[in-house]
Amino acid sequence: MSLQLCINISGTSAHFAEVLRSTSSVVREETITFSSKKTVTIKDELNAFVKEKGLLNEYDEYSLAYWGEKYTIVPFNLFDSKTYPSVFRLCFGEGNYNKNEIDYTMQPHLGVTSIYEIPDWIKSFFIIKFPRIIIQHGISLQLNGMNNESNFRPNLHLHIEEGYFFLTLFKQTNLVFSNSFEYHNENDIVYHLVYMLKKMGVENEEGQINISGKNHTVDLNVLVENLSSFATVSKFKKQLSEDRIIKHHLQCV
């Protein structure tokens, strides 16, 4: 029985799942919500949590996705490994960014490179705990997972974290849109989603909207109900798939 430990982490919480690789079944899952945004406090809480929950056991595979809202995607053939921090700053301003916390993932099979911010402590903390762990930004994980799905018709993945969410759209087997947005309630999410589909010219088409995420306070049933009130997305099949990201984890090792 091959087990994979899949970790999804953001600035406010972390979700751990033991997954049976042969069936993609979640055997056990544990979630911690951090009491502070201070790195020292988060690390202390994580240390205590993984020991208490027995998550330091030996697993066959390990993977981690960091869901940070700041990322950008550039064409693969335009990417320069020497100037990617400048591209990130061009998109997000000259904030107080640590160069060591700006990283990238090249995905030539998709024709893109993802550039993102990931706290430096995440790599050091989890590599010490799990030396064989694969660490990447959530969007890289999502793009790879969606690339292996049926994408001729519009395939939209909505992944929700606390305070922000991710919209990624494939159509005719190509990645055509990916971005993150802040939100306060379900209506904010609906607004951005419907507006994006209109801008991409896929409203009224037959497609799929997959909704995932565990670390949030959104009422997903209300979200789907509000989406269904828009005629422009009436032909889209709306599916709640909280564990969809887990299946994407299994494809990254």
Short mmCIF file of C-alpha atoms in Angstrom, two decimals:
data_model
loop_
_atom_site.label_atom_id
_atom_site.label_comp_id
_atom_site.label_asym_id
_atom_site.label_seq_id
_atom_site.Cartn_x
_atom_site.Cartn_y
_atom_site.Cartn_z
CA MET A 1 0.00 0.00 0.00
CA SER A 2 1.70 3.16 -1.27
CA LEU A 3 0.86 6.28 0.73
CA GLN A 4 1.61 9.87 -0.23
CA LEU A 5 1.59 12.78 2.21
CA CYS A 6 0.05 15.76 0.40
CA ILE A 7 0.37 19.18 2.03
CA ASN A 8 -1.45 22.36 0.99
CA ILE A 9 -0.31 25.43 2.88
CA SER A 10 -1.08 29.14 2.80
CA GLY A 11 -0.31 32.08 5.08
CA THR A 12 -3.17 31.19 7.41
CA SER A 13 -3.46 27.40 7.47
CA ALA A 14 -2.10 24.03 6.40
CA HIS A 15 -3.91 20.90 5.29
CA PHE A 16 -2.27 17.47 5.44
CA ALA A 17 -3.70 14.42 3.65
CA GLU A 18 -2.55 10.82 3.64
CA VAL A 19 -3.54 9.51 0.21
CA LEU A 20 -3.59 5.98 -1.14
CA ARG A 21 -1.90 6.37 -4.51
CA SER A 22 -3.51 3.35 -6.16
CA THR A 23 -7.06 4.69 -5.74
CA SER A 24 -6.52 8.43 -5.01
CA SER A 25 -8.46 7.84 -1.78
CA VAL A 26 -7.84 10.14 1.17
CA VAL A 27 -7.06 7.87 4.12
CA ARG A 28 -6.70 10.63 6.70
CA GLU A 29 -6.62 14.41 6.72
CA GLU A 30 -5.68 16.98 9.31
CA THR A 31 -5.92 20.78 9.21
CA ILE A 32 -4.28 23.46 11.33
CA THR A 33 -5.24 27.13 11.34
CA PHE A 34 -2.38 29.34 12.46
CA SER A 35 -2.96 31.70 15.38
CA SER A 36 -0.56 34.30 13.99
CA LYS A 37 1.09 35.36 10.74
CA LYS A 38 4.49 35.53 12.42
CA THR A 39 6.91 32.97 10.99
CA VAL A 40 8.26 31.94 14.40
CA THR A 41 4.78 31.23 15.71
CA ILE A 42 3.73 29.31 12.59
CA LYS A 43 6.82 27.10 12.74
CA ASP A 44 6.29 26.38 16.43
CA GLU A 45 2.66 25.47 15.82
CA LEU A 46 3.54 23.27 12.86
CA ASN A 47 6.26 21.49 14.83
CA ALA A 48 3.82 20.63 17.60
CA PHE A 49 1.07 19.71 15.13
CA VAL A 50 2.99 17.21 12.99
CA LYS A 51 4.28 15.46 16.13
CA GLU A 52 0.85 15.33 17.78
CA LYS A 53 -0.86 14.01 14.62
CA GLY A 54 1.82 11.44 13.83
CA LEU A 55 2.68 13.04 10.51
CA LEU A 56 6.38 12.33 10.87
CA ASN A 57 5.81 8.69 9.97
CA GLU A 58 7.51 7.31 6.86
CA TYR A 59 5.55 7.80 3.62
CA ASP A 60 6.31 6.55 0.12
CA GLU A 61 5.96 10.01 -1.44
CA TYR A 62 5.74 13.61 -0.19
CA SER A 63 4.46 16.74 -1.93
CA LEU A 64 3.67 20.29 -0.88
CA ALA A 65 1.82 23.09 -2.65
CA TYR A 66 2.11 26.64 -1.36
CA TRP A 67 -0.97 28.69 -2.26
CA GLY A 68 0.32 32.25 -2.33
CA GLU A 69 -1.73 34.84 -4.18
CA LYS A 70 1.25 36.53 -5.87
CA TYR A 71 2.32 34.78 -9.04
CA THR A 72 2.58 35.47 -12.73
CA ILE A 73 2.91 33.32 -15.83
CA VAL A 74 5.19 34.17 -18.77
CA PRO A 75 5.74 32.43 -22.12
CA PHE A 76 8.39 29.74 -21.78
CA ASN A 77 10.47 31.02 -24.70
CA LEU A 78 10.65 34.51 -23.16
CA PHE A 79 11.74 33.36 -19.71
CA ASP A 80 15.21 34.36 -18.50
CA SER A 81 16.51 32.66 -15.36
CA LYS A 82 18.65 35.73 -14.62
CA THR A 83 15.90 38.35 -14.71
CA TYR A 84 12.83 36.60 -13.29
CA PRO A 85 12.87 38.63 -10.02
CA SER A 86 12.57 41.76 -12.15
CA VAL A 87 9.54 40.30 -13.92
CA PHE A 88 7.93 39.60 -10.55
CA ARG A 89 8.57 43.17 -9.38
CA LEU A 90 7.23 44.54 -12.64
CA CYS A 91 3.95 42.77 -11.91
CA PHE A 92 3.70 43.48 -8.18
CA GLY A 93 5.72 46.65 -7.60
CA GLU A 94 8.96 47.36 -5.81
CA GLY A 95 7.79 46.02 -2.46
CA ASN A 96 10.12 44.70 0.20
CA TYR A 97 10.63 41.32 -1.46
CA ASN A 98 13.34 38.91 -0.42
CA LYS A 99 15.09 37.67 -3.58
CA ASN A 100 15.37 34.21 -2.03
CA GLU A 101 11.59 34.08 -1.77
CA ILE A 102 10.95 34.67 -5.47
CA ASP A 103 11.13 31.42 -7.38
CA TYR A 104 9.95 29.86 -10.63
CA THR A 105 8.80 26.59 -12.19
CA MET A 106 9.43 25.95 -15.88
CA GLN A 107 6.65 24.01 -17.61
CA PRO A 108 7.76 23.66 -21.26
CA HIS A 109 5.01 21.12 -22.00
CA LEU A 110 2.57 23.97 -21.37
CA GLY A 111 4.73 26.62 -23.01
CA VAL A 112 4.90 28.70 -19.81
CA THR A 113 6.96 29.44 -16.72
CA SER A 114 5.34 30.33 -13.40
CA ILE A 115 7.08 33.01 -11.31
CA TYR A 116 5.94 33.35 -7.72
CA GLU A 117 6.65 34.29 -4.14
CA ILE A 118 7.14 31.48 -1.63
CA PRO A 119 8.35 32.12 1.95
CA ASP A 120 11.91 30.89 2.39
CA TRP A 121 11.10 29.18 5.68
CA ILE A 122 8.69 26.75 3.99
CA LYS A 123 11.47 25.05 2.05
CA SER A 124 13.87 24.84 4.97
CA PHE A 125 11.21 23.72 7.46
CA PHE A 126 9.68 20.95 5.37
CA ILE A 127 12.88 19.69 3.71
CA ILE A 128 14.35 19.06 7.16
CA LYS A 129 11.20 17.18 8.16
CA PHE A 130 10.77 15.35 4.83
CA PRO A 131 14.03 15.36 2.79
CA ARG A 132 12.37 13.77 -0.28
CA ILE A 133 9.49 16.25 -0.46
CA ILE A 134 8.61 18.00 -3.72
CA ILE A 135 7.73 21.66 -3.08
CA GLN A 136 6.06 23.92 -5.63
CA HIS A 137 3.60 26.75 -5.90
CA GLY A 138 -0.04 25.72 -6.02
CA ILE A 139 -0.52 27.17 -9.50
CA SER A 140 2.24 24.95 -10.92
CA LEU A 141 0.54 21.94 -9.38
CA GLN A 142 -2.83 23.03 -10.75
CA LEU A 143 -1.56 23.65 -14.28
CA ASN A 144 0.07 20.23 -14.47
CA GLY A 145 -3.03 18.53 -13.11
CA MET A 146 -5.40 20.31 -15.47
CA ASN A 147 -3.13 19.64 -18.43
CA ASN A 148 -3.87 15.94 -17.99
CA GLU A 149 -7.63 16.44 -18.07
CA SER A 150 -10.05 16.75 -20.97
CA ASN A 151 -9.59 20.35 -22.08
CA PHE A 152 -11.12 20.68 -25.53
CA ARG A 153 -14.25 22.24 -24.11
CA PRO A 154 -13.78 25.07 -21.58
CA ASN A 155 -12.41 23.57 -18.36
CA LEU A 156 -12.32 26.03 -15.45
CA HIS A 157 -10.82 25.28 -12.06
CA LEU A 158 -11.77 27.54 -9.16
CA HIS A 159 -9.58 26.95 -6.11
CA ILE A 160 -10.44 28.89 -2.96
CA GLU A 161 -8.21 29.83 -0.04
CA GLU A 162 -8.97 32.19 2.83
CA GLY A 163 -9.22 35.71 1.43
CA TYR A 164 -8.27 34.92 -2.17
CA PHE A 165 -8.96 32.43 -4.93
CA PHE A 166 -7.49 31.14 -8.18
CA LEU A 167 -9.14 30.92 -11.60
CA THR A 168 -7.50 28.80 -14.29
CA LEU A 169 -9.09 28.14 -17.66
CA PHE A 170 -8.15 25.69 -20.41
CA LYS A 171 -9.87 25.61 -23.79
CA GLN A 172 -9.14 23.53 -26.88
CA THR A 173 -6.30 21.89 -24.91
CA ASN A 174 -4.58 25.25 -24.30
CA LEU A 175 -4.10 27.32 -21.16
CA VAL A 176 -5.90 30.60 -21.86
CA PHE A 177 -6.22 32.25 -18.42
CA SER A 178 -4.85 32.02 -14.88
CA ASN A 179 -4.96 34.60 -12.10
CA SER A 180 -5.72 35.09 -8.41
CA PHE A 181 -8.24 37.50 -6.88
CA GLU A 182 -9.14 38.73 -3.42
CA TYR A 183 -12.70 38.25 -2.15
CA HIS A 184 -14.91 39.05 0.84
CA ASN A 185 -17.91 36.87 0.07
CA GLU A 186 -19.38 34.46 -2.47
CA ASN A 187 -20.63 37.28 -4.70
CA ASP A 188 -17.10 38.57 -5.24
CA ILE A 189 -16.05 35.18 -6.54
CA VAL A 190 -19.08 34.94 -8.82
CA TYR A 191 -18.43 38.41 -10.23
CA HIS A 192 -14.81 37.71 -11.18
CA LEU A 193 -15.63 34.27 -12.56
CA VAL A 194 -18.50 35.39 -14.78
CA TYR A 195 -16.63 38.50 -15.96
CA MET A 196 -13.58 36.42 -16.88
CA LEU A 197 -15.63 33.93 -18.89
CA LYS A 198 -17.19 36.82 -20.81
CA LYS A 199 -13.78 38.37 -21.50
CA MET A 200 -12.51 34.99 -22.73
CA GLY A 201 -15.55 34.64 -24.99
CA VAL A 202 -16.67 31.28 -23.59
CA GLU A 203 -19.92 32.28 -21.94
CA ASN A 204 -22.88 30.22 -23.13
CA GLU A 205 -20.56 27.40 -24.15
CA GLU A 206 -20.76 23.90 -22.74
CA GLY A 207 -17.98 23.45 -20.23
CA GLN A 208 -16.97 22.44 -16.73
CA ILE A 209 -16.42 24.46 -13.54
CA ASN A 210 -14.59 22.50 -10.86
CA ILE A 211 -14.50 24.04 -7.39
CA SER A 212 -11.93 23.00 -4.79
CA GLY A 213 -10.53 24.21 -1.49
CA LYS A 214 -10.81 23.40 2.21
CA ASN A 215 -9.12 26.28 4.01
CA HIS A 216 -11.82 28.94 3.66
CA THR A 217 -15.19 29.98 5.08
CA VAL A 218 -17.11 30.16 1.80
CA ASP A 219 -20.47 28.39 1.62
CA LEU A 220 -19.88 26.39 -1.56
CA ASN A 221 -23.57 25.55 -1.96
CA VAL A 222 -24.44 29.25 -1.90
CA LEU A 223 -21.64 29.89 -4.37
CA VAL A 224 -22.97 27.32 -6.83
CA GLU A 225 -26.52 28.60 -6.37
CA ASN A 226 -25.42 32.16 -7.13
CA LEU A 227 -23.47 31.00 -10.18
CA SER A 228 -26.48 29.10 -11.46
CA SER A 229 -28.53 32.29 -11.53
CA PHE A 230 -26.43 33.59 -14.44
CA ALA A 231 -27.68 32.48 -17.83
CA THR A 232 -24.20 33.01 -19.29
CA VAL A 233 -22.86 29.99 -17.38
CA SER A 234 -26.01 27.87 -17.50
CA LYS A 235 -24.37 25.34 -19.84
CA PHE A 236 -21.37 24.87 -17.56
CA LYS A 237 -21.48 21.82 -15.34
CA LYS A 238 -20.64 22.95 -11.81
CA GLN A 239 -18.93 20.39 -9.64
CA LEU A 240 -17.76 20.61 -6.02
CA SER A 241 -14.46 18.76 -5.89
CA GLU A 242 -12.75 19.57 -2.60
CA ASP A 243 -10.21 16.80 -3.13
CA ARG A 244 -9.47 17.63 -6.77
CA ILE A 245 -6.15 19.21 -5.80
CA ILE A 246 -5.17 15.95 -4.12
CA LYS A 247 -5.34 14.18 -7.49
CA HIS A 248 -3.07 16.86 -8.91
CA HIS A 249 -0.59 16.16 -6.10
CA LEU A 250 -0.41 12.50 -7.14
CA GLN A 251 0.76 13.50 -10.61
CA CYS A 252 3.71 15.57 -9.39
CA VAL A 253 5.87 12.74 -7.99
#
